[in-house]
Amino acid sequence: MQDRGFTLIELILTIILLAILGSLVAPRFYSSEGQLVQARRDDVLAALFYAQQIAMARDSAANPIRVVTTSNSISVTENAAPLRHADVQYPLVFAGGVTLAPASTLNFDKLGRTTASVFTLSRSGVSATITVSASGYAN
């Protein structure tokens, strides 16, 4: 009579082989550069949304709400003074070599509108794009 199934050694070798293959393949699906760029993209979207909400809540004609971008930072300002939102103090400087292009200034009006723009964040060949419509919607 012949036993059917795997021996303990076969099972352990199979698990080790799968672990080795997984460690080789996983970095291709889990890119730290991609995550860093995505995190900065989320920061830019949050700043744009915050600026739009502040502009709509205040008299932005008297106190302009602006989003000022440089190659490595973003700032939300009122009367040229940086604002603070929750735990974020503007200007927010991008760490890890993430760059933002182009450098520009967006002014938000009382209705949350601004100039249509396209921003690109990049690092080590990984990039993400943010499109801002004239209505102020950013995605």
mmCIF file of C-alpha atoms in Angstrom:
data_model
loop_
_atom_site.group_PDB
_atom_site.id
_atom_site.type_symbol
_atom_site.label_atom_id
_atom_site.label_comp_id
_atom_site.label_asym_id
_atom_site.label_seq_id
_atom_site.Cartn_x
_atom_site.Cartn_y
_atom_site.Cartn_z
ATOM 1 C CA MET A 1 0.000 0.000 0.000
ATOM 2 C CA GLN A 2 1.343 3.382 -1.008
ATOM 3 C CA ASP A 3 0.903 6.553 1.092
ATOM 4 C CA ARG A 4 -0.410 9.590 -0.704
ATOM 5 C CA GLY A 5 0.444 13.199 0.119
ATOM 6 C CA PHE A 6 3.514 15.315 0.784
ATOM 7 C CA THR A 7 6.296 14.630 3.200
ATOM 8 C CA LEU A 8 7.248 17.315 5.674
ATOM 9 C CA ILE A 9 10.477 18.005 3.781
ATOM 10 C CA GLU A 10 8.610 18.491 0.482
ATOM 11 C CA LEU A 11 6.194 20.878 2.162
ATOM 12 C CA ILE A 12 8.994 22.936 3.748
ATOM 13 C CA LEU A 13 10.923 23.104 0.458
ATOM 14 C CA THR A 14 7.775 24.266 -1.356
ATOM 15 C CA ILE A 15 7.174 27.023 1.207
ATOM 16 C CA ILE A 16 10.812 28.159 0.983
ATOM 17 C CA LEU A 17 10.639 28.222 -2.810
ATOM 18 C CA LEU A 18 7.423 30.285 -2.732
ATOM 19 C CA ALA A 19 8.978 32.705 -0.233
ATOM 20 C CA ILE A 20 12.020 33.220 -2.458
ATOM 21 C CA LEU A 21 9.879 33.777 -5.551
ATOM 22 C CA GLY A 22 7.619 36.141 -3.628
ATOM 23 C CA SER A 23 10.546 38.228 -2.414
ATOM 24 C CA LEU A 24 11.800 38.560 -5.990
ATOM 25 C CA VAL A 25 8.440 39.447 -7.538
ATOM 26 C CA ALA A 26 6.898 41.623 -4.793
ATOM 27 C CA PRO A 27 9.099 44.723 -5.328
ATOM 28 C CA ARG A 28 7.813 44.975 -8.883
ATOM 29 C CA PHE A 29 4.284 45.401 -7.580
ATOM 30 C CA TYR A 30 5.238 47.490 -4.555
ATOM 31 C CA SER A 31 7.311 50.470 -5.657
ATOM 32 C CA SER A 32 8.545 52.796 -2.936
ATOM 33 C CA GLU A 33 9.091 55.529 -5.551
ATOM 34 C CA GLY A 34 5.520 55.115 -6.722
ATOM 35 C CA GLN A 35 4.192 55.294 -3.194
ATOM 36 C CA LEU A 36 6.242 58.391 -2.421
ATOM 37 C CA VAL A 37 5.014 60.155 -5.571
ATOM 38 C CA GLN A 38 1.422 59.106 -4.803
ATOM 39 C CA ALA A 39 1.704 60.442 -1.244
ATOM 40 C CA ARG A 40 2.938 63.823 -2.517
ATOM 41 C CA ARG A 41 0.143 63.825 -5.115
ATOM 42 C CA ASP A 42 -2.339 63.395 -2.280
ATOM 43 C CA ASP A 43 -0.674 66.315 -0.442
ATOM 44 C CA VAL A 44 -1.049 68.563 -3.504
ATOM 45 C CA LEU A 45 -4.697 67.558 -3.963
ATOM 46 C CA ALA A 46 -5.373 68.261 -0.276
ATOM 47 C CA ALA A 47 -3.756 71.711 -0.570
ATOM 48 C CA LEU A 48 -5.811 72.549 -3.663
ATOM 49 C CA PHE A 49 -9.028 71.417 -2.001
ATOM 50 C CA TYR A 50 -8.202 73.334 1.187
ATOM 51 C CA ALA A 51 -7.459 76.526 -0.766
ATOM 52 C CA GLN A 52 -10.727 76.207 -2.671
ATOM 53 C CA GLN A 53 -12.741 75.697 0.521
ATOM 54 C CA ILE A 54 -11.096 78.662 2.280
ATOM 55 C CA ALA A 55 -11.656 80.904 -0.760
ATOM 56 C CA MET A 56 -15.345 79.987 -0.872
ATOM 57 C CA ALA A 57 -15.779 80.518 2.889
ATOM 58 C CA ARG A 58 -14.052 83.910 3.001
ATOM 59 C CA ASP A 59 -14.139 87.093 0.980
ATOM 60 C CA SER A 60 -11.338 86.078 -1.340
ATOM 61 C CA ALA A 61 -11.553 89.338 -3.323
ATOM 62 C CA ALA A 62 -10.298 91.261 -0.297
ATOM 63 C CA ASN A 63 -7.985 88.492 0.919
ATOM 64 C CA PRO A 64 -6.803 86.412 -2.036
ATOM 65 C CA ILE A 65 -6.302 82.706 -1.409
ATOM 66 C CA ARG A 66 -3.415 81.406 -3.460
ATOM 67 C CA VAL A 67 -1.706 78.097 -4.049
ATOM 68 C CA VAL A 68 1.961 78.678 -4.808
ATOM 69 C CA THR A 69 3.989 75.785 -6.191
ATOM 70 C CA THR A 70 7.729 75.485 -6.626
ATOM 71 C CA SER A 71 9.745 72.553 -7.878
ATOM 72 C CA ASN A 72 9.804 70.984 -4.405
ATOM 73 C CA SER A 73 7.002 72.572 -2.353
ATOM 74 C CA ILE A 74 3.422 73.771 -2.229
ATOM 75 C CA SER A 75 1.943 76.543 -0.129
ATOM 76 C CA VAL A 76 -1.532 77.889 0.546
ATOM 77 C CA THR A 77 -1.413 81.597 1.336
ATOM 78 C CA GLU A 78 -3.742 84.420 2.317
ATOM 79 C CA ASN A 79 -2.407 87.966 1.901
ATOM 80 C CA ALA A 80 0.969 86.389 1.091
ATOM 81 C CA ALA A 81 1.070 84.686 4.512
ATOM 82 C CA PRO A 82 1.193 80.864 4.610
ATOM 83 C CA LEU A 83 -1.812 79.180 6.213
ATOM 84 C CA ARG A 84 -1.962 76.210 8.552
ATOM 85 C CA HIS A 85 -4.415 73.351 8.112
ATOM 86 C CA ALA A 86 -4.756 70.723 10.846
ATOM 87 C CA ASP A 87 -1.250 69.260 11.184
ATOM 88 C CA VAL A 88 0.067 70.789 7.962
ATOM 89 C CA GLN A 89 2.023 74.030 8.101
ATOM 90 C CA TYR A 90 2.500 75.567 4.671
ATOM 91 C CA PRO A 91 4.737 75.717 2.775
ATOM 92 C CA LEU A 92 4.907 71.940 2.579
ATOM 93 C CA VAL A 93 8.319 70.819 1.282
ATOM 94 C CA PHE A 94 8.421 67.512 -0.591
ATOM 95 C CA ALA A 95 10.926 65.072 0.863
ATOM 96 C CA GLY A 96 12.645 62.244 -0.934
ATOM 97 C CA GLY A 97 13.482 64.007 -4.182
ATOM 98 C CA VAL A 98 9.906 64.362 -5.482
ATOM 99 C CA THR A 99 9.621 67.301 -7.891
ATOM 100 C CA LEU A 100 6.563 69.260 -9.001
ATOM 101 C CA ALA A 101 6.266 71.024 -12.346
ATOM 102 C CA PRO A 102 5.464 73.663 -13.365
ATOM 103 C CA ALA A 103 6.107 76.250 -10.681
ATOM 104 C CA SER A 104 3.047 78.503 -10.641
ATOM 105 C CA THR A 105 0.511 80.454 -8.612
ATOM 106 C CA LEU A 106 -3.209 79.684 -8.653
ATOM 107 C CA ASN A 107 -5.670 82.279 -7.345
ATOM 108 C CA PHE A 108 -9.017 81.001 -6.064
ATOM 109 C CA ASP A 109 -12.085 83.251 -6.221
ATOM 110 C CA LYS A 110 -15.224 83.329 -4.045
ATOM 111 C CA LEU A 111 -16.794 80.561 -6.169
ATOM 112 C CA GLY A 112 -13.732 78.323 -5.848
ATOM 113 C CA ARG A 113 -12.667 78.884 -9.453
ATOM 114 C CA THR A 114 -9.087 79.173 -10.613
ATOM 115 C CA THR A 115 -6.963 78.910 -13.747
ATOM 116 C CA ALA A 116 -7.000 75.523 -15.459
ATOM 117 C CA SER A 117 -3.642 73.838 -14.897
ATOM 118 C CA VAL A 118 -1.835 70.516 -15.141
ATOM 119 C CA PHE A 119 0.847 69.549 -12.626
ATOM 120 C CA THR A 120 3.267 66.638 -12.806
ATOM 121 C CA LEU A 121 4.993 65.104 -9.808
ATOM 122 C CA SER A 122 7.965 62.851 -10.490
ATOM 123 C CA ARG A 123 10.788 60.888 -8.920
ATOM 124 C CA SER A 124 13.138 58.289 -10.410
ATOM 125 C CA GLY A 125 11.103 57.821 -13.579
ATOM 126 C CA VAL A 126 7.785 57.492 -11.715
ATOM 127 C CA SER A 127 5.274 60.287 -12.274
ATOM 128 C CA ALA A 128 1.738 61.319 -11.409
ATOM 129 C CA THR A 129 -0.390 64.021 -12.991
ATOM 130 C CA ILE A 130 -2.896 66.382 -11.392
ATOM 131 C CA THR A 131 -5.386 68.225 -13.574
ATOM 132 C CA VAL A 132 -7.071 71.346 -12.199
ATOM 133 C CA SER A 133 -10.115 72.558 -14.121
ATOM 134 C CA ALA A 134 -11.199 76.192 -14.315
ATOM 135 C CA SER A 135 -14.038 75.342 -11.916
ATOM 136 C CA GLY A 136 -11.377 74.472 -9.312
ATOM 137 C CA TYR A 137 -11.961 70.720 -9.442
ATOM 138 C CA ALA A 138 -8.671 68.817 -9.116
ATOM 139 C CA ASN A 139 -8.027 65.156 -9.865
#
